[in-house]
Amino acid sequence: NAGVTQTPKFQVLKTGQSMTLQCAQDMNHNSMYWYRQDPGMGLRLIYYSASEGTTDKGEVPDGYNVSRLKKQNFLLGLESAAPSQTSVYFCASSYVGGGEDVYTFGSGTRLTVV
Amino acid sequence: QKEVEQDPGPLSVPEGAIVSLNCTYSNSAFQYFMWYRQYSRKGPELLMYTYSSGNKEDGRFTAQVDKSSKYISLFIRDSQPSDSATYLCAIGSGGSNYKLTFGKGTLLTVNP
């Protein structure tokens, strides 16, 4: 099983450009999440989706949008990239979404905004 | 007060040492306690999971939960250079609350 696959692995954007980070899971998980990880800040939740077609804001949603049109895919969009969005982005998924579930993480997307 | 506090370290120990990693939390509704390990330039992966007070062992790793003190620990016995990674505690309340709350992570280096 591939688990959680994130594309691209690396990306450099210019300020103001837009892009979409893609996440796919093949475990039939109900819930999916987008985190960003910055030095000294830990993992911060951007958006999550409890089920196909639903999304909710996390701790740091400003400047991002998401889409969960299919159960296996969760897309993170940057409408107008800013240097403050330079970070490592992780997608994760879990089966039910309760605290008993194990999160499976992707390997990350390293984004640099110049 | 943040919901989950974790000493970021860094922590450097010699090979064979016993390592203790700790987190405190503030919300008594938390019921599920996990430790994730993250190697450099990789995503976090689950290391240990427990939902009750007490100890849980898995090989060289022991997860300890004290709900009365809102304190969780991860012990690593006979530490190896391959244990060098960032360790993140993660806590969940279950039910309709979908989100885990992560600590900031402790960077551990085990020196040969």
Tab-separated table of C-alpha atoms in Angstrom:
chain	number	residue	atom	x	y	z
A	1	ASN	CA	0.000	0.000	0.000
A	2	ALA	CA	1.195	3.485	-0.781
A	3	GLY	CA	-0.555	5.020	2.271
A	4	VAL	CA	-0.621	8.804	1.943
A	5	THR	CA	0.991	10.308	-1.129
A	6	GLN	CA	1.760	14.005	-1.417
A	7	THR	CA	2.702	15.854	-4.576
A	8	PRO	CA	4.854	17.715	-5.289
A	9	LYS	CA	7.676	16.978	-2.835
A	10	PHE	CA	9.360	20.321	-3.411
A	11	GLN	CA	8.106	23.616	-4.813
A	12	VAL	CA	9.422	27.147	-5.151
A	13	LEU	CA	6.874	29.893	-5.772
A	14	LYS	CA	7.132	33.586	-6.316
A	15	THR	CA	5.104	35.884	-4.092
A	16	GLY	CA	1.599	36.190	-5.447
A	17	GLN	CA	1.594	32.944	-7.394
A	18	SER	CA	-1.004	30.287	-6.735
A	19	MET	CA	-0.672	26.550	-6.491
A	20	THR	CA	-2.401	23.410	-5.262
A	21	LEU	CA	-0.830	20.784	-3.049
A	22	GLN	CA	-2.234	17.355	-3.662
A	23	CYS	CA	-2.812	14.537	-1.205
A	24	ALA	CA	-4.108	11.043	-1.955
A	25	GLN	CA	-4.746	8.121	0.395
A	26	ASP	CA	-5.530	4.519	-0.516
A	27	MET	CA	-6.626	3.269	2.924
A	28	ASN	CA	-10.313	4.181	2.618
A	29	HIS	CA	-9.905	6.640	5.499
A	30	ASN	CA	-12.800	8.956	6.295
A	31	SER	CA	-10.864	11.893	7.682
A	32	MET	CA	-8.032	13.887	6.170
A	33	TYR	CA	-5.931	16.755	7.463
A	34	TRP	CA	-3.460	19.388	6.316
A	35	TYR	CA	-0.718	20.556	8.676
A	36	ARG	CA	2.188	22.914	8.333
A	37	GLN	CA	5.386	22.397	10.306
A	38	ASP	CA	7.721	25.261	11.092
A	39	PRO	CA	10.819	25.313	13.329
A	40	GLY	CA	9.835	25.899	16.931
A	41	MET	CA	6.120	25.866	16.100
A	42	GLY	CA	5.434	22.156	15.787
A	43	LEU	CA	2.585	20.831	13.684
A	44	ARG	CA	-0.228	23.305	13.171
A	45	LEU	CA	-3.554	22.238	11.685
A	46	ILE	CA	-4.593	24.250	8.639
A	47	TYR	CA	-7.806	22.493	7.563
A	48	TYR	CA	-9.387	19.124	8.077
A	49	SER	CA	-12.122	17.073	6.487
A	50	ALA	CA	-14.178	14.641	8.544
A	51	SER	CA	-15.729	13.077	5.455
A	52	GLU	CA	-16.003	13.464	1.706
A	53	GLY	CA	-17.513	16.830	0.809
A	54	THR	CA	-16.991	18.461	4.227
A	55	THR	CA	-14.165	20.694	5.390
A	56	ASP	CA	-13.453	22.750	8.507
A	57	LYS	CA	-10.898	25.325	9.532
A	58	GLY	CA	-8.064	24.433	11.825
A	59	GLU	CA	-5.691	26.633	13.768
A	60	VAL	CA	-4.087	28.544	10.873
A	61	PRO	CA	-6.471	28.614	7.864
A	62	ASP	CA	-5.838	32.151	6.585
A	63	GLY	CA	-4.420	32.279	3.059
A	64	TYR	CA	-5.435	28.693	2.263
A	65	ASN	CA	-8.406	26.888	0.794
A	66	VAL	CA	-9.207	23.201	0.557
A	67	SER	CA	-11.264	20.795	-1.460
A	68	ARG	CA	-12.449	17.244	-0.691
A	69	LEU	CA	-14.499	16.204	-3.722
A	70	LYS	CA	-13.421	12.572	-3.528
A	71	LYS	CA	-12.913	10.472	-0.430
A	72	GLN	CA	-9.340	9.623	-1.359
A	73	ASN	CA	-8.169	13.150	-2.239
A	74	PHE	CA	-7.670	16.300	-0.190
A	75	LEU	CA	-6.335	19.379	-1.971
A	76	LEU	CA	-4.734	22.425	-0.335
A	77	GLY	CA	-4.715	25.641	-2.327
A	78	LEU	CA	-2.656	28.772	-1.920
A	79	GLU	CA	-4.429	31.579	-3.730
A	80	SER	CA	-1.708	34.207	-3.520
A	81	ALA	CA	1.470	32.829	-1.972
A	82	ALA	CA	3.319	34.871	0.646
A	83	PRO	CA	6.802	34.347	2.133
A	84	SER	CA	5.109	33.557	5.466
A	85	GLN	CA	3.740	30.416	3.826
A	86	THR	CA	7.228	28.998	3.386
A	87	SER	CA	6.958	25.766	5.339
A	88	VAL	CA	6.787	21.999	5.202
A	89	TYR	CA	3.247	20.825	4.583
A	90	PHE	CA	2.022	17.439	5.754
A	91	CYS	CA	-1.162	15.679	4.808
A	92	ALA	CA	-2.574	12.984	7.105
A	93	SER	CA	-5.552	10.673	7.152
A	94	SER	CA	-7.398	8.570	9.721
A	95	TYR	CA	-10.221	6.030	9.544
A	96	VAL	CA	-12.917	7.390	11.844
A	97	GLY	CA	-11.495	10.672	13.082
A	98	GLY	CA	-11.825	10.113	16.790
A	99	GLY	CA	-8.993	10.198	19.252
A	100	GLU	CA	-8.584	6.456	19.053
A	101	ASP	CA	-7.504	6.639	15.457
A	102	VAL	CA	-4.015	6.548	14.181
A	103	TYR	CA	-3.002	9.302	11.836
A	104	THR	CA	-1.007	8.237	8.785
A	105	PHE	CA	1.144	11.024	7.429
A	106	GLY	CA	2.548	11.671	4.006
A	107	SER	CA	6.203	12.469	3.485
A	108	GLY	CA	5.622	16.196	3.146
A	109	THR	CA	5.840	19.007	0.610
A	110	ARG	CA	8.626	21.525	1.101
A	111	LEU	CA	7.396	24.886	-0.121
A	112	THR	CA	9.508	27.992	-0.474
A	113	VAL	CA	7.927	31.325	-1.366
A	114	VAL	CA	10.395	33.947	-2.576
B	1	GLN	CA	-1.780	27.857	28.752
B	2	LYS	CA	-1.321	25.737	25.646
B	3	GLU	CA	-3.282	22.490	25.561
B	4	VAL	CA	-0.139	20.390	25.181
B	5	GLU	CA	3.315	21.404	26.355
B	6	GLN	CA	6.442	19.544	25.329
B	7	ASP	CA	10.047	20.431	26.082
B	8	PRO	CA	11.621	20.965	22.652
B	9	GLY	CA	15.110	19.988	23.785
B	10	PRO	CA	17.330	19.349	21.956
B	11	LEU	CA	18.388	16.295	23.916
B	12	SER	CA	21.743	14.596	23.278
B	13	VAL	CA	22.625	11.288	24.958
B	14	PRO	CA	25.272	8.582	24.565
B	15	GLU	CA	24.345	5.251	23.055
B	16	GLY	CA	22.869	2.903	25.631
B	17	ALA	CA	21.390	5.669	27.788
B	18	ILE	CA	17.819	5.701	29.084
B	19	VAL	CA	15.873	8.562	27.553
B	20	SER	CA	12.833	10.227	29.096
B	21	LEU	CA	10.575	12.429	26.991
B	22	ASN	CA	7.641	14.233	28.531
B	23	CYS	CA	4.474	16.174	27.800
B	24	THR	CA	1.906	17.875	29.972
B	25	TYR	CA	-1.639	18.700	28.991
B	26	SER	CA	-4.369	20.878	30.385
B	27	ASN	CA	-7.663	19.402	29.165
B	28	SER	CA	-8.993	16.579	31.326
B	29	ALA	CA	-11.229	15.490	28.417
B	30	PHE	CA	-8.217	14.066	26.620
B	31	GLN	CA	-8.445	10.287	26.575
B	32	TYR	CA	-6.026	9.017	23.937
B	33	PHE	CA	-2.294	9.454	24.074
B	34	MET	CA	0.180	8.804	21.313
B	35	TRP	CA	3.821	9.229	20.537
B	36	TYR	CA	4.983	9.835	17.002
B	37	ARG	CA	8.538	9.616	15.752
B	38	GLN	CA	9.726	11.825	12.923
B	39	TYR	CA	13.006	11.260	11.184
B	40	SER	CA	14.663	14.156	9.430
B	41	ARG	CA	12.856	15.170	6.232
B	42	LYS	CA	10.162	12.523	6.762
B	43	GLY	CA	6.561	12.531	7.951
B	44	PRO	CA	5.670	11.555	11.539
B	45	GLU	CA	4.909	7.879	12.150
B	46	LEU	CA	3.088	6.329	15.095
B	47	LEU	CA	5.371	4.826	17.720
B	48	MET	CA	3.132	4.183	20.730
B	49	TYR	CA	-0.567	4.534	21.531
B	50	THR	CA	-2.453	4.182	24.815
B	51	TYR	CA	-5.717	5.327	26.324
B	52	SER	CA	-5.398	4.495	29.995
B	53	SER	CA	-3.301	5.546	32.919
B	54	GLY	CA	-0.312	3.331	33.555
B	55	ASN	CA	2.475	1.889	31.459
B	56	LYS	CA	2.550	0.274	28.046
B	57	GLU	CA	5.682	-1.451	26.790
B	58	ASP	CA	6.802	-2.237	23.278
B	59	GLY	CA	10.341	-3.518	23.080
B	60	ARG	CA	12.708	-0.808	24.261
B	61	PHE	CA	9.899	1.760	24.439
B	62	THR	CA	7.551	2.420	27.361
B	63	ALA	CA	4.700	4.911	27.268
B	64	GLN	CA	3.467	6.147	30.634
B	65	VAL	CA	0.291	8.103	31.310
B	66	ASP	CA	-0.709	9.794	34.563
B	67	LYS	CA	-4.170	11.250	34.018
B	68	SER	CA	-4.381	12.647	37.541
B	69	SER	CA	-1.311	14.799	36.894
B	70	LYS	CA	-2.066	15.276	33.171
B	71	TYR	CA	1.425	14.048	32.370
B	72	ILE	CA	2.643	11.587	29.747
B	73	SER	CA	6.101	10.181	29.201
B	74	LEU	CA	7.998	8.072	26.716
B	75	PHE	CA	10.992	6.090	27.941
B	76	ILE	CA	13.574	4.621	25.602
B	77	ARG	CA	15.865	1.964	27.058
B	78	ASP	CA	19.263	1.104	25.604
B	79	SER	CA	19.008	3.991	23.175
B	80	GLN	CA	20.539	3.508	19.730
B	81	PRO	CA	21.808	5.988	17.127
B	82	SER	CA	18.841	4.902	14.994
B	83	ASP	CA	16.555	6.422	17.664
B	84	SER	CA	17.821	9.871	16.699
B	85	ALA	CA	14.688	11.715	15.605
B	86	THR	CA	12.079	14.204	16.743
B	87	TYR	CA	9.476	12.735	19.079
B	88	LEU	CA	6.025	14.301	19.176
B	89	CYS	CA	3.342	13.597	21.728
B	90	ALA	CA	-0.217	13.684	20.430
B	91	ILE	CA	-3.399	13.709	22.448
B	92	GLY	CA	-7.026	13.260	21.456
B	93	SER	CA	-10.373	13.444	23.169
B	94	GLY	CA	-12.204	11.071	20.892
B	95	GLY	CA	-15.899	11.138	20.182
B	96	SER	CA	-16.904	13.830	17.722
B	97	ASN	CA	-13.634	15.706	18.181
B	98	TYR	CA	-11.680	14.738	15.127
B	99	LYS	CA	-8.437	16.464	15.814
B	100	LEU	CA	-5.334	15.332	17.611
B	101	THR	CA	-3.400	17.999	19.472
B	102	PHE	CA	0.341	17.686	18.987
B	103	GLY	CA	3.208	18.819	21.152
B	104	LYS	CA	5.958	20.765	19.434
B	105	GLY	CA	8.320	17.800	19.469
B	106	THR	CA	11.617	16.981	21.183
B	107	LEU	CA	14.720	16.525	19.027
B	108	LEU	CA	16.742	13.559	20.285
B	109	THR	CA	20.279	12.711	19.201
B	110	VAL	CA	21.870	9.438	20.333
B	111	ASN	CA	25.632	9.558	19.928
B	112	PRO	CA	27.584	6.366	19.132
